[in-house]
């Protein structure tokens, strides 16, 4: 085992989970990781009237591994394009082979310096594809769950050593049902007990949508977990801004930061990286 340093290049890249409901600019905010991101790219909400007219910019330093159907459909309207491996329509019988091939090509693109940021869009859709694949194999119940953990671990580990930025995009879900399903004393007591356990453990009520403990395969190796919200927040000039925001700390949403950050930041990686010292 070679003694290394916290200044190792592998430690100097952004590794993050970004999650939220559909339409909350998870994918669009990822564009701001590119060195050629348009300077007028904004985290503020756009309308047809405020949509900027741009000459098409190709984000050659990024790479999408797409599992959501038409994940980058809106990019053309926003004036950008990006390289993507689109696995959304992959047949379940072909999924393991396609994943190995995509990972191998991704490793090579990163090694040669072509790709500086990899975006997995979304791990939630990958989770669904893997689940369907295992059901097609006849697995169910605990056997399916156990094999699903293995499949996620294999994919997460295959990207772990990449010397580049990695964004794992996810949908959101409730961590547990802590609401009584009836008015019976036992149901109310069970719901109250579950809520207390959740509060005592520090677990958020909204988390990234990945099945069970498979989430830990991604959570443990990232330095940032941001939920994305939409609404009014105070901008840098102290005026209210209607836009999209990263929540670096929130009592209801799963969040994580190994670095000191404001609780709420614009959904813009250029701003985040300024707080990270240009990481």
PDB file of N, CA and C in Angstrom, residues 129-218:
ATOM      1  N   UNK A 129     -34.086   0.113 -14.206  1.00  0.00           N
ATOM      2  CA  UNK A 129     -33.640  -0.814 -15.248  1.00  0.00           C
ATOM      3  C   UNK A 129     -33.043  -2.084 -14.645  1.00  0.00           C
ATOM      4  N   UNK A 130     -32.233  -1.926 -13.596  1.00  0.00           N
ATOM      5  CA  UNK A 130     -31.626  -3.083 -12.946  1.00  0.00           C
ATOM      6  C   UNK A 130     -32.692  -3.964 -12.292  1.00  0.00           C
ATOM      7  N   UNK A 131     -33.679  -3.323 -11.673  1.00  0.00           N
ATOM      8  CA  UNK A 131     -34.760  -4.077 -11.042  1.00  0.00           C
ATOM      9  C   UNK A 131     -35.524  -4.892 -12.085  1.00  0.00           C
ATOM     10  N   UNK A 132     -35.828  -4.268 -13.225  1.00  0.00           N
ATOM     11  CA  UNK A 132     -36.531  -4.972 -14.297  1.00  0.00           C
ATOM     12  C   UNK A 132     -35.689  -6.131 -14.830  1.00  0.00           C
ATOM     13  N   UNK A 133     -34.396  -5.901 -14.980  1.00  0.00           N
ATOM     14  CA  UNK A 133     -33.497  -6.952 -15.459  1.00  0.00           C
ATOM     15  C   UNK A 133     -33.528  -8.154 -14.521  1.00  0.00           C
ATOM     16  N   UNK A 134     -33.500  -7.904 -13.213  1.00  0.00           N
ATOM     17  CA  UNK A 134     -33.479  -8.997 -12.240  1.00  0.00           C
ATOM     18  C   UNK A 134     -34.824  -9.711 -12.161  1.00  0.00           C
ATOM     19  N   UNK A 135     -35.907  -8.968 -12.343  1.00  0.00           N
ATOM     20  CA  UNK A 135     -37.230  -9.619 -12.393  1.00  0.00           C
ATOM     21  C   UNK A 135     -37.330 -10.517 -13.628  1.00  0.00           C
ATOM     22  N   UNK A 136     -36.772 -10.057 -14.741  1.00  0.00           N
ATOM     23  CA  UNK A 136     -36.776 -10.877 -15.957  1.00  0.00           C
ATOM     24  C   UNK A 136     -35.972 -12.160 -15.764  1.00  0.00           C
ATOM     25  N   UNK A 137     -35.030 -12.131 -14.816  1.00  0.00           N
ATOM     26  CA  UNK A 137     -34.249 -13.333 -14.508  1.00  0.00           C
ATOM     27  C   UNK A 137     -34.970 -14.248 -13.528  1.00  0.00           C
ATOM     28  N   UNK A 138     -36.146 -13.819 -13.075  1.00  0.00           N
ATOM     29  CA  UNK A 138     -36.930 -14.649 -12.160  1.00  0.00           C
ATOM     30  C   UNK A 138     -36.670 -14.384 -10.699  1.00  0.00           C
ATOM     31  N   UNK A 139     -35.907 -13.337 -10.379  1.00  0.00           N
ATOM     32  CA  UNK A 139     -35.627 -13.021  -8.984  1.00  0.00           C
ATOM     33  C   UNK A 139     -36.770 -12.199  -8.390  1.00  0.00           C
ATOM     34  N   UNK A 140     -36.963 -12.364  -7.093  1.00  0.00           N
ATOM     35  CA  UNK A 140     -37.998 -11.610  -6.397  1.00  0.00           C
ATOM     36  C   UNK A 140     -37.633 -11.539  -4.923  1.00  0.00           C
ATOM     37  N   UNK A 141     -38.315 -10.652  -4.206  1.00  0.00           N
ATOM     38  CA  UNK A 141     -38.127 -10.575  -2.763  1.00  0.00           C
ATOM     39  C   UNK A 141     -36.691 -10.278  -2.372  1.00  0.00           C
ATOM     40  N   UNK A 142     -36.205 -10.972  -1.327  1.00  0.00           N
ATOM     41  CA  UNK A 142     -34.872 -10.705  -0.808  1.00  0.00           C
ATOM     42  C   UNK A 142     -33.788 -11.046  -1.819  1.00  0.00           C
ATOM     43  N   UNK A 143     -33.995 -12.093  -2.616  1.00  0.00           N
ATOM     44  CA  UNK A 143     -32.999 -12.461  -3.624  1.00  0.00           C
ATOM     45  C   UNK A 143     -32.791 -11.328  -4.626  1.00  0.00           C
ATOM     46  N   UNK A 144     -33.892 -10.701  -5.041  1.00  0.00           N
ATOM     47  CA  UNK A 144     -33.796  -9.565  -5.960  1.00  0.00           C
ATOM     48  C   UNK A 144     -33.077  -8.404  -5.287  1.00  0.00           C
ATOM     49  N   UNK A 145     -33.476  -8.098  -4.061  1.00  0.00           N
ATOM     50  CA  UNK A 145     -32.884  -6.974  -3.326  1.00  0.00           C
ATOM     51  C   UNK A 145     -31.380  -7.163  -3.152  1.00  0.00           C
ATOM     52  N   UNK A 146     -30.969  -8.370  -2.783  1.00  0.00           N
ATOM     53  CA  UNK A 146     -29.540  -8.650  -2.556  1.00  0.00           C
ATOM     54  C   UNK A 146     -28.738  -8.496  -3.845  1.00  0.00           C
ATOM     55  N   UNK A 147     -29.276  -9.018  -4.946  1.00  0.00           N
ATOM     56  CA  UNK A 147     -28.560  -8.907  -6.223  1.00  0.00           C
ATOM     57  C   UNK A 147     -28.552  -7.479  -6.721  1.00  0.00           C
ATOM     58  N   UNK A 148     -29.619  -6.717  -6.433  1.00  0.00           N
ATOM     59  CA  UNK A 148     -29.668  -5.307  -6.829  1.00  0.00           C
ATOM     60  C   UNK A 148     -28.556  -4.517  -6.147  1.00  0.00           C
ATOM     61  N   UNK A 149     -28.287  -4.814  -4.880  1.00  0.00           N
ATOM     62  CA  UNK A 149     -27.184  -4.159  -4.163  1.00  0.00           C
ATOM     63  C   UNK A 149     -25.852  -4.447  -4.853  1.00  0.00           C
ATOM     64  N   UNK A 150     -25.672  -5.698  -5.273  1.00  0.00           N
ATOM     65  CA  UNK A 150     -24.425  -6.093  -5.948  1.00  0.00           C
ATOM     66  C   UNK A 150     -24.269  -5.332  -7.259  1.00  0.00           C
ATOM     67  N   UNK A 151     -25.351  -5.230  -8.033  1.00  0.00           N
ATOM     68  CA  UNK A 151     -25.293  -4.549  -9.326  1.00  0.00           C
ATOM     69  C   UNK A 151     -24.946  -3.066  -9.145  1.00  0.00           C
ATOM     70  N   UNK A 152     -25.570  -2.416  -8.166  1.00  0.00           N
ATOM     71  CA  UNK A 152     -25.259  -1.007  -7.906  1.00  0.00           C
ATOM     72  C   UNK A 152     -23.813  -0.841  -7.430  1.00  0.00           C
ATOM     73  N   UNK A 153     -23.371  -1.731  -6.554  1.00  0.00           N
ATOM     74  CA  UNK A 153     -21.999  -1.652  -6.057  1.00  0.00           C
ATOM     75  C   UNK A 153     -21.011  -1.789  -7.202  1.00  0.00           C
ATOM     76  N   UNK A 154     -21.261  -2.711  -8.105  1.00  0.00           N
ATOM     77  CA  UNK A 154     -20.365  -2.925  -9.246  1.00  0.00           C
ATOM     78  C   UNK A 154     -20.273  -1.655 -10.108  1.00  0.00           C
ATOM     79  N   UNK A 155     -21.417  -1.025 -10.363  1.00  0.00           N
ATOM     80  CA  UNK A 155     -21.423   0.193 -11.180  1.00  0.00           C
ATOM     81  C   UNK A 155     -20.740   1.349 -10.456  1.00  0.00           C
ATOM     82  N   UNK A 156     -21.058   1.530  -9.177  1.00  0.00           N
ATOM     83  CA  UNK A 156     -20.464   2.631  -8.406  1.00  0.00           C
ATOM     84  C   UNK A 156     -18.945   2.489  -8.317  1.00  0.00           C
ATOM     85  N   UNK A 157     -18.472   1.273  -8.080  1.00  0.00           N
ATOM     86  CA  UNK A 157     -17.032   1.047  -7.969  1.00  0.00           C
ATOM     87  C   UNK A 157     -16.328   1.262  -9.295  1.00  0.00           C
ATOM     88  N   UNK A 158     -17.018   0.969 -10.397  1.00  0.00           N
ATOM     89  CA  UNK A 158     -16.390   1.131 -11.711  1.00  0.00           C
ATOM     90  C   UNK A 158     -16.087   2.590 -12.020  1.00  0.00           C
ATOM     91  N   UNK A 159     -16.798   3.507 -11.374  1.00  0.00           N
ATOM     92  CA  UNK A 159     -16.565   4.935 -11.602  1.00  0.00           C
ATOM     93  C   UNK A 159     -15.721   5.579 -10.505  1.00  0.00           C
ATOM     94  N   UNK A 160     -15.508   4.853  -9.428  1.00  0.00           N
ATOM     95  CA  UNK A 160     -14.881   5.434  -8.234  1.00  0.00           C
ATOM     96  C   UNK A 160     -13.490   6.001  -8.489  1.00  0.00           C
ATOM     97  N   UNK A 161     -12.690   5.317  -9.292  1.00  0.00           N
ATOM     98  CA  UNK A 161     -11.294   5.711  -9.474  1.00  0.00           C
ATOM     99  C   UNK A 161     -11.092   6.721 -10.603  1.00  0.00           C
ATOM    100  N   UNK A 162     -12.157   7.141 -11.252  1.00  0.00           N
ATOM    101  CA  UNK A 162     -12.020   8.119 -12.331  1.00  0.00           C
ATOM    102  C   UNK A 162     -11.488   9.437 -11.789  1.00  0.00           C
ATOM    103  N   UNK A 163     -10.448   9.961 -12.420  1.00  0.00           N
ATOM    104  CA  UNK A 163      -9.902  11.243 -11.988  1.00  0.00           C
ATOM    105  C   UNK A 163     -10.603  12.368 -12.745  1.00  0.00           C
ATOM    106  N   UNK A 164     -11.861  12.580 -12.371  1.00  0.00           N
ATOM    107  CA  UNK A 164     -12.669  13.631 -12.968  1.00  0.00           C
ATOM    108  C   UNK A 164     -13.810  13.945 -12.015  1.00  0.00           C
ATOM    109  N   UNK A 165     -14.567  14.977 -12.332  1.00  0.00           N
ATOM    110  CA  UNK A 165     -15.765  15.294 -11.563  1.00  0.00           C
ATOM    111  C   UNK A 165     -16.860  14.279 -11.909  1.00  0.00           C
ATOM    112  N   UNK A 166     -17.659  13.887 -10.916  1.00  0.00           N
ATOM    113  CA  UNK A 166     -18.767  12.971 -11.152  1.00  0.00           C
ATOM    114  C   UNK A 166     -20.009  13.499 -10.453  1.00  0.00           C
ATOM    115  N   UNK A 167     -21.094  13.626 -11.216  1.00  0.00           N
ATOM    116  CA  UNK A 167     -22.379  14.026 -10.666  1.00  0.00           C
ATOM    117  C   UNK A 167     -23.354  12.865 -10.830  1.00  0.00           C
ATOM    118  N   UNK A 168     -23.879  12.384  -9.725  1.00  0.00           N
ATOM    119  CA  UNK A 168     -24.910  11.362  -9.744  1.00  0.00           C
ATOM    120  C   UNK A 168     -26.261  12.064  -9.566  1.00  0.00           C
ATOM    121  N   UNK A 169     -27.065  12.119 -10.614  1.00  0.00           N
ATOM    122  CA  UNK A 169     -28.375  12.754 -10.533  1.00  0.00           C
ATOM    123  C   UNK A 169     -29.420  11.711 -10.154  1.00  0.00           C
ATOM    124  N   UNK A 170     -30.358  12.110  -9.309  1.00  0.00           N
ATOM    125  CA  UNK A 170     -31.396  11.191  -8.823  1.00  0.00           C
ATOM    126  C   UNK A 170     -32.725  11.923  -8.705  1.00  0.00           C
ATOM    127  N   UNK A 171     -33.809  11.142  -8.756  1.00  0.00           N
ATOM    128  CA  UNK A 171     -35.108  11.655  -8.368  1.00  0.00           C
ATOM    129  C   UNK A 171     -35.194  11.605  -6.838  1.00  0.00           C
ATOM    130  N   UNK A 172     -36.302  12.055  -6.284  1.00  0.00           N
ATOM    131  CA  UNK A 172     -36.462  12.115  -4.834  1.00  0.00           C
ATOM    132  C   UNK A 172     -37.606  11.224  -4.389  1.00  0.00           C
ATOM    133  N   UNK A 173     -37.522  10.757  -3.133  1.00  0.00           N
ATOM    134  CA  UNK A 173     -38.600   9.958  -2.560  1.00  0.00           C
ATOM    135  C   UNK A 173     -38.642  10.175  -1.048  1.00  0.00           C
ATOM    136  N   UNK A 174     -39.759   9.792  -0.429  1.00  0.00           N
ATOM    137  CA  UNK A 174     -39.865   9.832   1.026  1.00  0.00           C
ATOM    138  C   UNK A 174     -39.026   8.697   1.613  1.00  0.00           C
ATOM    139  N   UNK A 175     -38.306   8.995   2.693  1.00  0.00           N
ATOM    140  CA  UNK A 175     -37.445   7.982   3.306  1.00  0.00           C
ATOM    141  C   UNK A 175     -38.254   6.855   3.917  1.00  0.00           C
ATOM    142  N   UNK A 176     -39.397   7.198   4.531  1.00  0.00           N
ATOM    143  CA  UNK A 176     -40.255   6.191   5.162  1.00  0.00           C
ATOM    144  C   UNK A 176     -41.626   6.785   5.380  1.00  0.00           C
ATOM    145  N   UNK A 177     -42.596   5.924   5.451  1.00  0.00           N
ATOM    146  CA  UNK A 177     -43.961   6.380   5.708  1.00  0.00           C
ATOM    147  C   UNK A 177     -44.176   6.460   7.212  1.00  0.00           C
ATOM    148  N   UNK A 178     -44.171   7.687   7.740  1.00  0.00           N
ATOM    149  CA  UNK A 178     -44.356   7.872   9.174  1.00  0.00           C
ATOM    150  C   UNK A 178     -45.724   8.464   9.471  1.00  0.00           C
ATOM    151  N   UNK A 179     -46.649   8.315   8.523  1.00  0.00           N
ATOM    152  CA  UNK A 179     -48.002   8.812   8.704  1.00  0.00           C
ATOM    153  C   UNK A 179     -48.926   7.644   8.989  1.00  0.00           C
ATOM    154  N   UNK A 180     -49.785   7.774  10.008  1.00  0.00           N
ATOM    155  CA  UNK A 180     -50.700   6.707  10.370  1.00  0.00           C
ATOM    156  C   UNK A 180     -51.645   6.404   9.215  1.00  0.00           C
ATOM    157  N   UNK A 181     -51.801   5.114   8.907  1.00  0.00           N
ATOM    158  CA  UNK A 181     -52.670   4.724   7.800  1.00  0.00           C
ATOM    159  C   UNK A 181     -54.112   4.518   8.240  1.00  0.00           C
ATOM    160  N   UNK A 182     -54.364   4.600   9.540  1.00  0.00           N
ATOM    161  CA  UNK A 182     -55.722   4.529  10.057  1.00  0.00           C
ATOM    162  C   UNK A 182     -55.764   5.257  11.387  1.00  0.00           C
ATOM    163  N   UNK A 183     -56.954   5.339  11.970  1.00  0.00           N
ATOM    164  CA  UNK A 183     -57.103   6.038  13.246  1.00  0.00           C
ATOM    165  C   UNK A 183     -56.967   5.117  14.448  1.00  0.00           C
ATOM    166  N   UNK A 184     -56.638   3.850  14.215  1.00  0.00           N
ATOM    167  CA  UNK A 184     -56.491   2.919  15.328  1.00  0.00           C
ATOM    168  C   UNK A 184     -55.298   3.321  16.191  1.00  0.00           C
ATOM    169  N   UNK A 185     -55.362   2.965  17.463  1.00  0.00           N
ATOM    170  CA  UNK A 185     -54.278   3.326  18.385  1.00  0.00           C
ATOM    171  C   UNK A 185     -52.950   2.728  17.950  1.00  0.00           C
ATOM    172  N   UNK A 186     -52.992   1.482  17.453  1.00  0.00           N
ATOM    173  CA  UNK A 186     -51.748   0.823  17.060  1.00  0.00           C
ATOM    174  C   UNK A 186     -51.107   1.521  15.862  1.00  0.00           C
ATOM    175  N   UNK A 187     -51.937   1.959  14.895  1.00  0.00           N
ATOM    176  CA  UNK A 187     -51.405   2.638  13.713  1.00  0.00           C
ATOM    177  C   UNK A 187     -50.806   3.985  14.091  1.00  0.00           C
ATOM    178  N   UNK A 188     -51.485   4.726  14.941  1.00  0.00           N
ATOM    179  CA  UNK A 188     -50.989   6.031  15.376  1.00  0.00           C
ATOM    180  C   UNK A 188     -49.694   5.874  16.161  1.00  0.00           C
ATOM    181  N   UNK A 189     -49.668   4.867  17.043  1.00  0.00           N
ATOM    182  CA  UNK A 189     -48.462   4.629  17.842  1.00  0.00           C
ATOM    183  C   UNK A 189     -47.285   4.221  16.964  1.00  0.00           C
ATOM    184  N   UNK A 190     -47.532   3.351  15.981  1.00  0.00           N
ATOM    185  CA  UNK A 190     -46.461   2.908  15.084  1.00  0.00           C
ATOM    186  C   UNK A 190     -45.906   4.072  14.275  1.00  0.00           C
ATOM    187  N   UNK A 191     -46.787   4.937  13.779  1.00  0.00           N
ATOM    188  CA  UNK A 191     -46.346   6.093  13.001  1.00  0.00           C
ATOM    189  C   UNK A 191     -45.539   7.044  13.862  1.00  0.00           C
ATOM    190  N   UNK A 192     -45.986   7.264  15.090  1.00  0.00           N
ATOM    191  CA  UNK A 192     -45.270   8.164  15.996  1.00  0.00           C
ATOM    192  C   UNK A 192     -43.898   7.606  16.351  1.00  0.00           C
ATOM    193  N   UNK A 193     -43.828   6.282  16.572  1.00  0.00           N
ATOM    194  CA  UNK A 193     -42.545   5.656  16.888  1.00  0.00           C
ATOM    195  C   UNK A 193     -41.576   5.766  15.713  1.00  0.00           C
ATOM    196  N   UNK A 194     -42.082   5.539  14.494  1.00  0.00           N
ATOM    197  CA  UNK A 194     -41.232   5.644  13.301  1.00  0.00           C
ATOM    198  C   UNK A 194     -40.708   7.056  13.135  1.00  0.00           C
ATOM    199  N   UNK A 195     -41.553   8.041  13.386  1.00  0.00           N
ATOM    200  CA  UNK A 195     -41.137   9.434  13.263  1.00  0.00           C
ATOM    201  C   UNK A 195     -40.059   9.771  14.277  1.00  0.00           C
ATOM    202  N   UNK A 196     -40.194   9.251  15.510  1.00  0.00           N
ATOM    203  CA  UNK A 196     -39.195   9.516  16.547  1.00  0.00           C
ATOM    204  C   UNK A 196     -37.855   8.872  16.191  1.00  0.00           C
ATOM    205  N   UNK A 197     -37.916   7.634  15.690  1.00  0.00           N
ATOM    206  CA  UNK A 197     -36.676   6.955  15.295  1.00  0.00           C
ATOM    207  C   UNK A 197     -35.968   7.719  14.182  1.00  0.00           C
ATOM    208  N   UNK A 198     -36.754   8.203  13.241  1.00  0.00           N
ATOM    209  CA  UNK A 198     -36.181   8.951  12.128  1.00  0.00           C
ATOM    210  C   UNK A 198     -35.520  10.228  12.617  1.00  0.00           C
ATOM    211  N   UNK A 199     -36.192  10.937  13.519  1.00  0.00           N
ATOM    212  CA  UNK A 199     -35.640  12.180  14.063  1.00  0.00           C
ATOM    213  C   UNK A 199     -34.387  11.911  14.884  1.00  0.00           C
ATOM    214  N   UNK A 200     -34.411  10.823  15.685  1.00  0.00           N
ATOM    215  CA  UNK A 200     -33.266  10.507  16.541  1.00  0.00           C
ATOM    216  C   UNK A 200     -32.035  10.124  15.738  1.00  0.00           C
ATOM    217  N   UNK A 201     -32.246   9.476  14.606  1.00  0.00           N
ATOM    218  CA  UNK A 201     -31.116   9.027  13.781  1.00  0.00           C
ATOM    219  C   UNK A 201     -30.558  10.136  12.906  1.00  0.00           C
ATOM    220  N   UNK A 202     -31.278  11.267  12.851  1.00  0.00           N
ATOM    221  CA  UNK A 202     -30.834  12.358  11.995  1.00  0.00           C
ATOM    222  C   UNK A 202     -31.145  12.133  10.539  1.00  0.00           C
ATOM    223  N   UNK A 203     -31.961  11.128  10.238  1.00  0.00           N
ATOM    224  CA  UNK A 203     -32.298  10.809   8.856  1.00  0.00           C
ATOM    225  C   UNK A 203     -33.316  11.789   8.306  1.00  0.00           C
ATOM    226  N   UNK A 204     -33.073  12.271   7.103  1.00  0.00           N
ATOM    227  CA  UNK A 204     -34.009  13.197   6.473  1.00  0.00           C
ATOM    228  C   UNK A 204     -35.259  12.457   6.034  1.00  0.00           C
ATOM    229  N   UNK A 205     -36.328  13.214   5.820  1.00  0.00           N
ATOM    230  CA  UNK A 205     -37.580  12.592   5.376  1.00  0.00           C
ATOM    231  C   UNK A 205     -37.636  12.434   3.864  1.00  0.00           C
ATOM    232  N   UNK A 206     -36.844  13.223   3.119  1.00  0.00           N
ATOM    233  CA  UNK A 206     -36.771  13.125   1.664  1.00  0.00           C
ATOM    234  C   UNK A 206     -35.335  12.761   1.292  1.00  0.00           C
ATOM    235  N   UNK A 207     -35.180  11.718   0.485  1.00  0.00           N
ATOM    236  CA  UNK A 207     -33.852  11.218   0.142  1.00  0.00           C
ATOM    237  C   UNK A 207     -33.786  10.917  -1.357  1.00  0.00           C
ATOM    238  N   UNK A 208     -32.577  10.689  -1.909  1.00  0.00           N
ATOM    239  CA  UNK A 208     -32.472  10.279  -3.309  1.00  0.00           C
ATOM    240  C   UNK A 208     -33.201   8.963  -3.557  1.00  0.00           C
ATOM    241  N   UNK A 209     -33.842   8.852  -4.713  1.00  0.00           N
ATOM    242  CA  UNK A 209     -34.644   7.672  -5.044  1.00  0.00           C
ATOM    243  C   UNK A 209     -33.763   6.569  -5.617  1.00  0.00           C
ATOM    244  N   UNK A 210     -33.220   5.765  -4.704  1.00  0.00           N
ATOM    245  CA  UNK A 210     -32.456   4.567  -5.039  1.00  0.00           C
ATOM    246  C   UNK A 210     -32.881   3.507  -4.042  1.00  0.00           C
ATOM    247  N   UNK A 211     -33.074   2.285  -4.489  1.00  0.00           N
ATOM    248  CA  UNK A 211     -33.633   1.254  -3.628  1.00  0.00           C
ATOM    249  C   UNK A 211     -32.768   0.951  -2.416  1.00  0.00           C
ATOM    250  N   UNK A 212     -33.382   1.080  -1.238  1.00  0.00           N
ATOM    251  CA  UNK A 212     -32.791   0.612   0.016  1.00  0.00           C
ATOM    252  C   UNK A 212     -31.344   1.018   0.236  1.00  0.00           C
ATOM    253  N   UNK A 213     -30.564   0.049   0.692  1.00  0.00           N
ATOM    254  CA  UNK A 213     -29.169   0.296   1.053  1.00  0.00           C
ATOM    255  C   UNK A 213     -28.276   0.551  -0.146  1.00  0.00           C
ATOM    256  N   UNK A 214     -28.782   0.354  -1.366  1.00  0.00           N
ATOM    257  CA  UNK A 214     -27.968   0.644  -2.554  1.00  0.00           C
ATOM    258  C   UNK A 214     -27.559   2.108  -2.588  1.00  0.00           C
ATOM    259  N   UNK A 215     -28.365   2.980  -2.004  1.00  0.00           N
ATOM    260  CA  UNK A 215     -28.020   4.400  -1.946  1.00  0.00           C
ATOM    261  C   UNK A 215     -26.660   4.617  -1.298  1.00  0.00           C
ATOM    262  N   UNK A 216     -26.324   3.781  -0.301  1.00  0.00           N
ATOM    263  CA  UNK A 216     -25.053   3.958   0.413  1.00  0.00           C
ATOM    264  C   UNK A 216     -23.840   3.737  -0.486  1.00  0.00           C
ATOM    265  N   UNK A 217     -24.002   2.948  -1.554  1.00  0.00           N
ATOM    266  CA  UNK A 217     -22.880   2.722  -2.468  1.00  0.00           C
ATOM    267  C   UNK A 217     -22.475   4.019  -3.162  1.00  0.00           C
ATOM    268  N   UNK A 218     -23.387   4.946  -3.303  1.00  0.00           N
ATOM    269  CA  UNK A 218     -23.098   6.245  -3.922  1.00  0.00           C
ATOM    270  C   UNK A 218     -22.846   7.314  -2.860  1.00  0.00           C
TER     271      UNK A 218
END
